[in-house]
Short mmCIF file of C-alpha atoms and ligand atoms in Angstrom, two decimals:
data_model
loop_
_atom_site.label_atom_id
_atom_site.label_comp_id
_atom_site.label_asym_id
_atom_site.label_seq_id
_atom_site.Cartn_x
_atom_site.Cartn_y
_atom_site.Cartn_z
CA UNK A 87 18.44 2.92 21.30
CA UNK A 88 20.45 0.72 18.94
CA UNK A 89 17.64 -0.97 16.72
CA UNK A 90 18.34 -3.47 13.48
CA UNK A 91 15.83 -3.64 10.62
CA UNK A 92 15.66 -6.52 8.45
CA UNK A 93 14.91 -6.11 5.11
CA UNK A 94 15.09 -2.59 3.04
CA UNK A 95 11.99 -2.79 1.28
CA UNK A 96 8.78 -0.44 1.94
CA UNK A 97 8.35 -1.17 5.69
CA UNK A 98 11.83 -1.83 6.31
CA UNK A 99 13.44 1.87 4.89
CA UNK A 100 10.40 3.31 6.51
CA UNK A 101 10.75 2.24 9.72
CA UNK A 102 14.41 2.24 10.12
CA UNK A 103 14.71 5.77 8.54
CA UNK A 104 11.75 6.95 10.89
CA UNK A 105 13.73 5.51 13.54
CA UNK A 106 16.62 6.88 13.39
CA UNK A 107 15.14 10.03 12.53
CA UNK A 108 13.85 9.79 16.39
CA UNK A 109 17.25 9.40 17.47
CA UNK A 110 18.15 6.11 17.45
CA UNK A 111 21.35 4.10 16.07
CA UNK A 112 19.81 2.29 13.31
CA UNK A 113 21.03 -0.91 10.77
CA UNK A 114 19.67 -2.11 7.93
CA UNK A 115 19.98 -5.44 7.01
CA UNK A 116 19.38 -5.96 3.55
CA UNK A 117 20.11 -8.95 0.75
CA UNK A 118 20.52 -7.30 -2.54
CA UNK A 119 23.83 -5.74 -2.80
CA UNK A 120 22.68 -3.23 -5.17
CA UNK A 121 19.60 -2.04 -2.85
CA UNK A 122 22.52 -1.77 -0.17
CA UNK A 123 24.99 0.33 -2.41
CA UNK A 124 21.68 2.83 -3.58
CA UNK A 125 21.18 2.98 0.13
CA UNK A 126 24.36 3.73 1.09
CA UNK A 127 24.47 6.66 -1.72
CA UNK A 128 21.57 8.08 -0.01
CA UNK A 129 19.09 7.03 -2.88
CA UNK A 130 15.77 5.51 -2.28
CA UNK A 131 14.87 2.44 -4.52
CA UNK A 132 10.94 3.47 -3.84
CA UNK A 133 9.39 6.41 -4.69
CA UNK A 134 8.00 7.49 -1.27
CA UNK A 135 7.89 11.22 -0.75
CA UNK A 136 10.22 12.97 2.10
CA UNK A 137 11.81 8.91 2.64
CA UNK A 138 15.08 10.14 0.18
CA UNK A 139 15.68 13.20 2.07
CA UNK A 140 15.00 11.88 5.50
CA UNK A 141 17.67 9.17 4.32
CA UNK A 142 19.97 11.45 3.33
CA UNK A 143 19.94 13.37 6.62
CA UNK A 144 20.12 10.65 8.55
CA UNK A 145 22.87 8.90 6.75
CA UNK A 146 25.12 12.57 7.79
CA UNK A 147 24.21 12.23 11.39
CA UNK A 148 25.70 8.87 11.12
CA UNK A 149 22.14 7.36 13.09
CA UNK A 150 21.63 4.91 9.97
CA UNK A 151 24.01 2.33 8.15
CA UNK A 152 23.16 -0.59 5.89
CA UNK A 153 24.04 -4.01 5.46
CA UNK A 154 24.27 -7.40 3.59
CA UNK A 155 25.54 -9.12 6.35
CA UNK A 156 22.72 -10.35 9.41
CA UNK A 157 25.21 -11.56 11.53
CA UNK A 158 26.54 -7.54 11.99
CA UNK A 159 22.87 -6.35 11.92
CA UNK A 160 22.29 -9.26 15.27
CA UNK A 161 25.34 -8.17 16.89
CA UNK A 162 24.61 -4.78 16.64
CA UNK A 163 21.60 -4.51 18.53
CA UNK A 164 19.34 -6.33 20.84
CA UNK A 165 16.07 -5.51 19.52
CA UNK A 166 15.35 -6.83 15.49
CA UNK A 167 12.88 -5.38 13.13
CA UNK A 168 11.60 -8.11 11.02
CA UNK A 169 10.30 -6.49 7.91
CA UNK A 170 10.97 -8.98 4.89
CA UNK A 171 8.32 -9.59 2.11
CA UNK A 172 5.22 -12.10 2.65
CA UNK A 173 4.45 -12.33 -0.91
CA UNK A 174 0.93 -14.00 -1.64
CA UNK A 175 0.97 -17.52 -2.85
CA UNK A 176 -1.66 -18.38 -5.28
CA UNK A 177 -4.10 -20.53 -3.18
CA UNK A 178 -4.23 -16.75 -1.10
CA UNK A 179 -2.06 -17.74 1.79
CA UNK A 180 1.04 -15.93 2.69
CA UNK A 181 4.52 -17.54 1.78
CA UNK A 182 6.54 -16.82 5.32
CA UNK A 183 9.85 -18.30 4.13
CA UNK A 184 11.82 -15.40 4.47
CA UNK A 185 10.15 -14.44 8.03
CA UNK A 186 11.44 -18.38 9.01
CA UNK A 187 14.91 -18.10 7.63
CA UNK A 188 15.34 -14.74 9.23
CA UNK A 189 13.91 -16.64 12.37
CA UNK A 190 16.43 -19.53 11.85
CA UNK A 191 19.63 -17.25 10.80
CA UNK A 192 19.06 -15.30 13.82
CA UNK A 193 18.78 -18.29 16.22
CA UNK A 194 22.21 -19.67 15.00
CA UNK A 195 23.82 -16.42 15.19
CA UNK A 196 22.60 -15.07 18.66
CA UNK A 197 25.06 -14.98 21.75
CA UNK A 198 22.68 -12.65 23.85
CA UNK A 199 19.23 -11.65 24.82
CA UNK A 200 17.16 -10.78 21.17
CA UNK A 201 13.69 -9.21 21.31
CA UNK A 202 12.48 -10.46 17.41
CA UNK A 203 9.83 -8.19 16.25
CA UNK A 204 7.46 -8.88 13.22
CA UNK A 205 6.00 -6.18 11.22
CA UNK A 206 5.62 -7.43 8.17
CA UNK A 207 1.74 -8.29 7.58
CA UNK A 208 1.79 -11.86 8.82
CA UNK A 209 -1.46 -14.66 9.84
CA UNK A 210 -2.16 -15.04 13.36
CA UNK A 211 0.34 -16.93 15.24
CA UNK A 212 3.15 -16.62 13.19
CA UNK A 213 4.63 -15.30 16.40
CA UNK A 214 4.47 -18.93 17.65
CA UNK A 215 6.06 -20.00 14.51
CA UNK A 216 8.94 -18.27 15.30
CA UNK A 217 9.11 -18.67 18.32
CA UNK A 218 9.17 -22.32 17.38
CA UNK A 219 12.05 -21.80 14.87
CA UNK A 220 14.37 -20.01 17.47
CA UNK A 221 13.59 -22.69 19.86
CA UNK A 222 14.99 -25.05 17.53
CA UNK A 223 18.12 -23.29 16.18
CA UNK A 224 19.87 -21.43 19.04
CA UNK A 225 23.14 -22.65 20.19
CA UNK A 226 22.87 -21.90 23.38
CA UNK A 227 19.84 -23.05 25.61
CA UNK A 228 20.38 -20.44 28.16
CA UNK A 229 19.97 -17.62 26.39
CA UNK A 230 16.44 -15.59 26.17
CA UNK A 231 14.77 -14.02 23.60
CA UNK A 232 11.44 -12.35 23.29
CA UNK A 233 9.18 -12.47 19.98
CA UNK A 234 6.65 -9.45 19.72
CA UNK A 235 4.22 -8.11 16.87
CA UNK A 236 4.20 -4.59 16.44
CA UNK A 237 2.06 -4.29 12.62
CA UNK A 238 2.61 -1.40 10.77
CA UNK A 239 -0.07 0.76 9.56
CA UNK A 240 1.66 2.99 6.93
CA UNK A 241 -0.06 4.34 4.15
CA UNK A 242 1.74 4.19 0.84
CA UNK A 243 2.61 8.26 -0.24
CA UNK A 244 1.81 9.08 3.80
CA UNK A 245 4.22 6.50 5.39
CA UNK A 246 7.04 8.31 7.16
CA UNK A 247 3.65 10.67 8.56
CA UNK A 248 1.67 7.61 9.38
CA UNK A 249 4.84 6.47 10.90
CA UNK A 250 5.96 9.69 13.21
CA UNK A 251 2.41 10.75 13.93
CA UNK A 252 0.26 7.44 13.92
CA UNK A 253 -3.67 7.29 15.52
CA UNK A 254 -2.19 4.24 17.76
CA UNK A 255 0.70 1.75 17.98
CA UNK A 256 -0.19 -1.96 18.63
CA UNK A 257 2.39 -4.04 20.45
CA UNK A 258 1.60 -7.57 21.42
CA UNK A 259 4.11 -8.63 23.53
CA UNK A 260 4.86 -12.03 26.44
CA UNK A 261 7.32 -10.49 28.76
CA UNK A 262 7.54 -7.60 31.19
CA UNK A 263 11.54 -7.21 29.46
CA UNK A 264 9.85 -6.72 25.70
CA UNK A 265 7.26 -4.87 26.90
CA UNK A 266 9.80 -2.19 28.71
CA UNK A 267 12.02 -1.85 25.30
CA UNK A 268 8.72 -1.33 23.45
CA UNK A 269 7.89 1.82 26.34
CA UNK A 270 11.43 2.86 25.75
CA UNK A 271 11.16 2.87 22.08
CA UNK A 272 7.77 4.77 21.72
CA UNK A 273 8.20 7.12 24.84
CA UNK A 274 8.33 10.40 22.29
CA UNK A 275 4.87 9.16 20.88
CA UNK A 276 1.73 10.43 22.04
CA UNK A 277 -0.95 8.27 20.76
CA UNK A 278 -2.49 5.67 22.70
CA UNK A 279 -0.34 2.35 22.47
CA UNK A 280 -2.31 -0.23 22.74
CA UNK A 281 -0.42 -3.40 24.50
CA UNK A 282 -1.71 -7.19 24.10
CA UNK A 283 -0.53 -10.75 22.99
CA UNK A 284 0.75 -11.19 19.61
CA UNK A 285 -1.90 -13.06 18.33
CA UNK A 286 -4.27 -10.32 19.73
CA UNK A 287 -1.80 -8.04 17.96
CA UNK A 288 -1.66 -9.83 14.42
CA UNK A 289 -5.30 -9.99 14.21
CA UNK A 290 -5.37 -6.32 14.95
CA UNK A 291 -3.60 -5.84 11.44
CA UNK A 292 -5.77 -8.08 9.70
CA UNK A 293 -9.07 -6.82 10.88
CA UNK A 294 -8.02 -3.31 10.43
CA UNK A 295 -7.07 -3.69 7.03
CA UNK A 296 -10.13 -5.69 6.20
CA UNK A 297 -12.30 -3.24 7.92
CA UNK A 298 -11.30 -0.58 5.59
CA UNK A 299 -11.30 -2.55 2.65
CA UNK A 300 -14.92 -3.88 3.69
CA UNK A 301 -15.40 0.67 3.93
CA UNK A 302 -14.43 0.64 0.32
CA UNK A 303 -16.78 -2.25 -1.41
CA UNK A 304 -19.47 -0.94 0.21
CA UNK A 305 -19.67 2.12 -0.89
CA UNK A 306 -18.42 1.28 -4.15
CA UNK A 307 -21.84 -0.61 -4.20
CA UNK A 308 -24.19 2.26 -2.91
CA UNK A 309 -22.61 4.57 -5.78
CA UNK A 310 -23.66 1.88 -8.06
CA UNK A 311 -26.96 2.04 -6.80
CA UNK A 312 -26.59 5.91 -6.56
CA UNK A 313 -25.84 5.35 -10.60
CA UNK A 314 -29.06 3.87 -11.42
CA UNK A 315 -31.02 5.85 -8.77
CA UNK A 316 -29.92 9.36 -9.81
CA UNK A 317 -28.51 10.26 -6.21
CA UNK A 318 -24.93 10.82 -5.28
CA UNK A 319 -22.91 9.16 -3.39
CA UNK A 320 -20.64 11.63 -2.33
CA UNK A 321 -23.32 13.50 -0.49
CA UNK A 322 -24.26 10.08 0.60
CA UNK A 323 -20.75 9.67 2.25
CA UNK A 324 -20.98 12.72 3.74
CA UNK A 325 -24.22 12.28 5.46
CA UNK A 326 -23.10 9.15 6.29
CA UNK A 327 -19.56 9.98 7.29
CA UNK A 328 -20.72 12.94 9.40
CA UNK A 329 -21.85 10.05 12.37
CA UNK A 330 -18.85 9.12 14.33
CA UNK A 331 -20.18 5.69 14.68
CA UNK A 332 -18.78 5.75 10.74
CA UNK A 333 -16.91 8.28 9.86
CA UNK A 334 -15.86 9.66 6.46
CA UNK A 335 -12.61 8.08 5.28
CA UNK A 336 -12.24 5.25 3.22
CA UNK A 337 -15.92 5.89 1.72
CA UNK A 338 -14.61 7.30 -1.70
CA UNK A 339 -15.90 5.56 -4.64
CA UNK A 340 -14.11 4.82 -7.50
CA UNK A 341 -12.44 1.77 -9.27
CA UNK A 342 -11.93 -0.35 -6.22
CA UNK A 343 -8.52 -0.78 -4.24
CA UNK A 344 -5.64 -2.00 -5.03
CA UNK A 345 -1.81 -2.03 -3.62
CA UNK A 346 0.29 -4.34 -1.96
CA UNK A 347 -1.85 -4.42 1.11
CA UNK A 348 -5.92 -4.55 0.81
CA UNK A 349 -6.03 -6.83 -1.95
CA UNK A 350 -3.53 -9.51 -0.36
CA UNK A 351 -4.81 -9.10 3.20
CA UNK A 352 -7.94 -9.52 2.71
CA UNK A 353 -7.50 -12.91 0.52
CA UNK A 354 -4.81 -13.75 3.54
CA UNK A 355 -7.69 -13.17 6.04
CA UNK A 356 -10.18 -15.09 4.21
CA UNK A 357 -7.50 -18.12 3.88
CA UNK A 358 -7.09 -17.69 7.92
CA UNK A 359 -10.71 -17.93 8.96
CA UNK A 360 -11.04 -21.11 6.60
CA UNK A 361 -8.01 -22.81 8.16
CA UNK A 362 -9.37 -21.93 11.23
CA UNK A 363 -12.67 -24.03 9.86
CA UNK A 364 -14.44 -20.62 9.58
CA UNK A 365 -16.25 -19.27 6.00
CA UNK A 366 -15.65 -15.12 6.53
CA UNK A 367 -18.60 -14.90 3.56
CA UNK A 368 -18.83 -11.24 4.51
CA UNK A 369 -14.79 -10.57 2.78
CA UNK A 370 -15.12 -13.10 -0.05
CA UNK A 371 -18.09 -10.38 -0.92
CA UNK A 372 -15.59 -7.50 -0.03
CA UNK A 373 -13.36 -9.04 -2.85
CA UNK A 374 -15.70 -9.60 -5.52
CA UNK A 375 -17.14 -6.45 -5.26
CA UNK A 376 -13.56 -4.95 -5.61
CA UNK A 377 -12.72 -7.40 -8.59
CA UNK A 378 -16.15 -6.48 -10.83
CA UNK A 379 -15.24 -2.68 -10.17
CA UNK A 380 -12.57 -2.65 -13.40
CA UNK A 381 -14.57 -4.87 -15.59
CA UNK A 382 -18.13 -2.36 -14.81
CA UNK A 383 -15.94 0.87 -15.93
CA UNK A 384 -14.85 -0.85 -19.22
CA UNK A 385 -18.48 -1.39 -19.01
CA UNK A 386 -19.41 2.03 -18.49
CA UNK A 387 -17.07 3.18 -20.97
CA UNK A 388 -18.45 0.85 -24.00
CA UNK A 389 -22.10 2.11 -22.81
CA UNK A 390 -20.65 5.86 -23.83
CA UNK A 391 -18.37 5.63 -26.55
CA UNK A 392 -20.32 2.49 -27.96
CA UNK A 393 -17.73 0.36 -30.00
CA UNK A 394 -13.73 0.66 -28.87
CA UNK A 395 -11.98 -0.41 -31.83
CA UNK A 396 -9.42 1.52 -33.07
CA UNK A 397 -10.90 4.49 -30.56
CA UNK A 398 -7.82 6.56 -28.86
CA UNK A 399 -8.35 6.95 -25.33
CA UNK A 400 -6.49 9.45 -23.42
CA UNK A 401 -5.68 7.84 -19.64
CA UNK A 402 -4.56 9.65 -16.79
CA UNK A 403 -3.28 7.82 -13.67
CA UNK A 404 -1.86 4.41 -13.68
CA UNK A 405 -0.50 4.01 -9.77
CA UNK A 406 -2.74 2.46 -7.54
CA UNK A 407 -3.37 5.25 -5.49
CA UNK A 408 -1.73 9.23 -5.46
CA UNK A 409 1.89 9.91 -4.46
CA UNK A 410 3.35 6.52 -5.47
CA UNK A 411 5.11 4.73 -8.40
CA UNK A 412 3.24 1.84 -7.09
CA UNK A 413 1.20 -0.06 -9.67
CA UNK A 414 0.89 -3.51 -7.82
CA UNK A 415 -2.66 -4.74 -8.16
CA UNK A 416 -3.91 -1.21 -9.52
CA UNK A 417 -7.15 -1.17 -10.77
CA UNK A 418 -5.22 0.42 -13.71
CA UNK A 419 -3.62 -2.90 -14.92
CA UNK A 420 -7.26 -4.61 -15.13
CA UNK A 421 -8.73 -2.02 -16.93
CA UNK A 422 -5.75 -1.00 -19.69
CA UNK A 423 -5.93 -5.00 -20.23
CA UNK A 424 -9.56 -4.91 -21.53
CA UNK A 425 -9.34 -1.96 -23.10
CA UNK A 426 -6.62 -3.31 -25.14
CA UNK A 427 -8.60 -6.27 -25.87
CA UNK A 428 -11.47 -4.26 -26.75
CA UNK A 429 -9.37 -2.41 -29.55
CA UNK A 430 -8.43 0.97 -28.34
CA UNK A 431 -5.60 3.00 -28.87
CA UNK A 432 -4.34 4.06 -25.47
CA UNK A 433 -2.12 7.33 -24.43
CA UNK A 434 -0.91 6.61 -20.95
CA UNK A 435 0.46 9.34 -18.47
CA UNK A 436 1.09 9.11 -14.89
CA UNK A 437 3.61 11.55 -13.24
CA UNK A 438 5.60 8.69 -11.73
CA UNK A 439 4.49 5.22 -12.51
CA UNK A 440 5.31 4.83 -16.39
CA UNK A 441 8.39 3.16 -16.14
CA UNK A 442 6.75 0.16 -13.69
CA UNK A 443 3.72 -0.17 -15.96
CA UNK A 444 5.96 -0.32 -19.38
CA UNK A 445 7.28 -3.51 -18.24
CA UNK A 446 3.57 -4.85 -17.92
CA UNK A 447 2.30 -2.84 -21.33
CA UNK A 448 5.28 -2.13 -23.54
CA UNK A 449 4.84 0.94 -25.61
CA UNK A 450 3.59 -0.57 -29.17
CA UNK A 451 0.52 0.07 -31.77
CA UNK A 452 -2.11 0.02 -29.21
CA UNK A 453 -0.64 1.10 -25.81
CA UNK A 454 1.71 4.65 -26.03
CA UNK A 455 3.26 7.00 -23.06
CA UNK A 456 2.62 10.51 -23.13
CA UNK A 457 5.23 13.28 -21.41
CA UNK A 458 2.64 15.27 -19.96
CA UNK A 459 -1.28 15.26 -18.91
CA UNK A 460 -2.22 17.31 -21.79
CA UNK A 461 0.41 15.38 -25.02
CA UNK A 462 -2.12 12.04 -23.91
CA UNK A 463 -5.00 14.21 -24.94
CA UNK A 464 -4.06 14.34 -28.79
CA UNK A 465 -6.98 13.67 -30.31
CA UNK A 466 -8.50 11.84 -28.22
CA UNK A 467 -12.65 10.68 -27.83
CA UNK A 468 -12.59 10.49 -24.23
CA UNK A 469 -10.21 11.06 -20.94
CA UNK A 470 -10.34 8.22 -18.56
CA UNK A 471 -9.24 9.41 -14.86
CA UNK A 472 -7.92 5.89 -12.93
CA UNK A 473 -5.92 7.98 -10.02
CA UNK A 474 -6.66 11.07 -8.09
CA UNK A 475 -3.41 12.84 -8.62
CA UNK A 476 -3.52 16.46 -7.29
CA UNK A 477 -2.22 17.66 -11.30
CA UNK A 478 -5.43 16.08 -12.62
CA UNK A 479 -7.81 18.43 -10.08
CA UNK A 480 -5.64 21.60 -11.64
CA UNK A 481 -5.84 20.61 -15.02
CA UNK A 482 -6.89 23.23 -17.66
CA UNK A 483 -10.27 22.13 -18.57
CA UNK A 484 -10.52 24.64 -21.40
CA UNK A 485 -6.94 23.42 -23.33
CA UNK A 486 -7.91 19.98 -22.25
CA UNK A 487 -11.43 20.36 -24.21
CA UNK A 488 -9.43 21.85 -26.96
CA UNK A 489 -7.06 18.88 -27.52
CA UNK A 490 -9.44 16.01 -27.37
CA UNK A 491 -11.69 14.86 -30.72
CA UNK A 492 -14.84 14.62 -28.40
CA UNK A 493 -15.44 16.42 -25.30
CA UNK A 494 -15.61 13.33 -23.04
CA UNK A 495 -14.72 12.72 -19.38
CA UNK A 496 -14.71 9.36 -17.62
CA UNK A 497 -13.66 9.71 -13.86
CA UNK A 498 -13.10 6.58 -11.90
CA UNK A 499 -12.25 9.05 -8.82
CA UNK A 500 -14.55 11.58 -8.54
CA UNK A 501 -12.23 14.27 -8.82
CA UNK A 502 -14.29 16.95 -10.81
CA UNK A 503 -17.35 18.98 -9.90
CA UNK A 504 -20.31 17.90 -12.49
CA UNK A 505 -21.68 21.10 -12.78
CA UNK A 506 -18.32 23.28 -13.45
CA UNK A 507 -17.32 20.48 -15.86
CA UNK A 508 -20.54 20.36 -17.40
CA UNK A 509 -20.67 24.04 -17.75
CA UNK A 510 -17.46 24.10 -19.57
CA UNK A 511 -18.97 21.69 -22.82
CA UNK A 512 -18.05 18.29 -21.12
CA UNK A 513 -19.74 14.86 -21.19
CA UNK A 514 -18.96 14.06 -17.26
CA UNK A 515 -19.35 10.40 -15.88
CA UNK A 516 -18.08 10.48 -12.63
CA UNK A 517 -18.71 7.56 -10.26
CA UNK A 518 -22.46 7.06 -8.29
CA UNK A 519 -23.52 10.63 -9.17
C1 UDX B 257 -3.10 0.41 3.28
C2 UDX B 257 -3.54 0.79 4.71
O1 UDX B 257 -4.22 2.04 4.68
C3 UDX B 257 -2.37 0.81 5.66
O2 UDX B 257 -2.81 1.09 6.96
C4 UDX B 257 -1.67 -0.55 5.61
O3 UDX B 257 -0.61 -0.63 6.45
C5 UDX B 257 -1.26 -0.88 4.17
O4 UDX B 257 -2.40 -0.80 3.33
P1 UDX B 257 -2.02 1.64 1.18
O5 UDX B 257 -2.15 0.34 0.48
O6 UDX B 257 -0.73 2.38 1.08
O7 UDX B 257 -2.29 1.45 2.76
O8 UDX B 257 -3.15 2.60 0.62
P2 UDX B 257 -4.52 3.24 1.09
O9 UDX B 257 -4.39 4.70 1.15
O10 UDX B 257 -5.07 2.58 2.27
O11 UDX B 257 -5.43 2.89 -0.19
C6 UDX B 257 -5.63 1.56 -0.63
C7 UDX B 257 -6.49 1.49 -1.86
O12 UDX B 257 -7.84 1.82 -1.56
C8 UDX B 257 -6.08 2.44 -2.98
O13 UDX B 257 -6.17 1.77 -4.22
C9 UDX B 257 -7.10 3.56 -2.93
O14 UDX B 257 -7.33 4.16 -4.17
C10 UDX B 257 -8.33 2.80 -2.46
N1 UDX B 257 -9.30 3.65 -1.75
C11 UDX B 257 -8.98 4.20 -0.54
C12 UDX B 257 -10.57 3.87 -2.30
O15 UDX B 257 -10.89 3.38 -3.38
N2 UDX B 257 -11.46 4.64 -1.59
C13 UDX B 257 -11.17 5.19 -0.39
O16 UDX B 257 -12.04 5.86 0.18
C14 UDX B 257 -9.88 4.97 0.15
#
């Protein structure tokens, strides 16, 4: 199938690489004509791992090309990917202006049948929106058009997997002709593909992400309980996790979420129950819980190493989660930020987020970069773990005890055993155990 995607960002590349990975003719419609030229190069402007490579192969078999111009990427196909940015505006809502101008840019353009698709993260009934908006701005009253939801569920560092091998697709869909291009388009797939109305299928998206996010505050509470209590929540995961009813994932403790998605979906959601009339208590909980979780390990940390000042810190991890330069609402940015305020002297490493997080903490007499896991170590009174990166759970415990001025380990992911660290000479404090 010939398939346009607009907007190169993290959904966008994603989907149309997967795409035309399946087969498919793909285009990329895409503003910035730098992003376009990298693209064209076969360069990824994310750090997503396999996207570059998939890219590059695709971009041989001549299945994907990329764009500035919308008016080739509507001429080119009759089904378009709407995957543009719905940043978050400060009262929580989502700011849909570039979902309306593609809506409005399209309308004006059109000369044939267009099935619109949106898979960017927007609030129910968006769909009407734009249908509204095409309504409005097409030239020609007798053409048809179709506007579907089809949400993405891709996990940052698992995307183009989450993509080709996902537990379901969700389609919500008005017409017999959108739903047939959506069969066509997924027939290779064999999970269950779940077809409804858009607004079914937007609030699908919502809860989902919610759900797991809800997953997440919870049992970042029980290991706060398991803290004071002297269990572990670990083993209380797993006993939990071990009923189907619950299951495991998503019941890691740690520092709390953060990314591009949880954090600003689940304000979004709130925002859409209250204009809606409806107070979703249960999420504004979600999010507090997830906000205190930075400011209770600075906490934690003062409680060990009793005063910060002028205390180096070694830090490992700064992305919001493993397998991504992503730092967007990283627990990370919270907790370097107090830190810094408390006085400490901090030697950063991550193995691929540095360069976003300089722009937030330029290197200077407080905050420093380290090259590797072990240069951040220099002398330092205690390690602070904020991401679970696989290099962390292989470290060399013995060189890293030798390196540091006190033999201290604060884990905000869990990733050691107690017992084998503790047996090496460690102070351990990992999270609800
Ligand atoms: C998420 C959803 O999983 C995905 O379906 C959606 O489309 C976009 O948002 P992503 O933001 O890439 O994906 O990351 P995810 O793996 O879900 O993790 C989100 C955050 O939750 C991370 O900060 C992670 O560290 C944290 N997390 C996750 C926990 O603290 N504990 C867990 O058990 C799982």
């Amino acid at each position: 199938m010939r398939i346009t995607v607009v907007g190169g960002g993290y959904v966008g590349l994603t989907t149309g690489v997967c795409f035309a990975h399946l087969g498919n003719q793909v285009m990329v419609v895409e503003k910035i004509k730098e992003k376009v030229e990298l693209l064209r190069a076969g360069r990824s402007p994310i750090y997503e791992p396999g996207l570059e490579e998939l890219l590059q192969e695709n971009i041989r078999q001549k299945r994907i090309i990329f764009t500035t111009n919308l008016r080739e990427g509507i001429e080119f196909s009759e089904v378009i990917f709407i995957c543009v940015g719905t940043p978050q505006r400060p009262d929580g809502s989502a700011d849909l202006s570039q979902v309306e101008e593609v809506a409005r840019e399209t309308a004006k353009l059109m000369t044939s049948y267009k099935l619109l698709v949106e898979k960017s993260t927007v609030p129910i009934n968006t769909h009407r929106l734009i249908k509204k908006t095409v309504q409005r701005y097409i030239r020609d009253p007798n053409i048809t058009y179709d506007v579907a939801s089809n949400p993405e569920f891709l996990r940052e560092g698992s995307a183009i997997e989450d993509f080709l091998k996902p537990d379901r697709i969700v389609v919500g869909v008005e017409s017999q002709r959108a739903k047939e291009i959506f069969e066509e388009l997924y027939k290779d797939f064999d999970c269950p593909i779940i077809y409804t109305d858009p607004a079914t299928a937007e609030l699908i998206k919502h809860a989902s992400n919610s759900f797991l996010a809800m997953k997440i505050s919870f049992i970042n509470m029980i290991a706060d309980l398991c803290e004071k209590a002297g269990a572990d929540v670990k083993l209380v995961a797993d006993g939990m996790g071990y009923d189907k009813r619950i299951g495991r994932a998503f019941l890691n403790a740690g520092i709390g979420y953060g990314g591009s998605c949880f954090p600003k979906d689940v304000k979004a959601f709130i925002r859409i129950a209250q204009d809606y009339g409806l107070d979703f208590g249960l999420l504004r909980e979600v999010e507090k819980i997830n906000q205190e979780r930075p400011i209770k390990f600075v906490e934690k940390i003062k409680g060990i190493l009793w005063s910060l000042r002028d205390k180096k810190l070694a830090v490992w991890g700064l992305s919001f989660k493993p397998n991504t330069d992503d730092i967007r609402e990283a627990p990370s940015i919270k907790i370097v930020d107090l830190l810094v305020r408390e006085g400490a002297k901090l030697s950063l490493y991550d193995p691929k987020a540095v360069e976003n997080f300089k722009v937030l903490f330029p290197e200077g007499k407080q905050v420093s970069y380290a090259r590797d896991m072990y240069e951040a170590l220099d002398g330092a009174s205690a390690l602070l773990i904020l991401t679970e990166w696989d290099e962390f759970q292989r470290a060399n415990l013995k060189r890293v005890k030798e390196l540091m001025e006190l033999p201290i380990i604060v884990d905000g992911r869990n990733i050691f055993e107690t017992e084998h660290v503790k047996s090496l000479g460690f102070e351990y404090y990992p999270v609800g155990r």
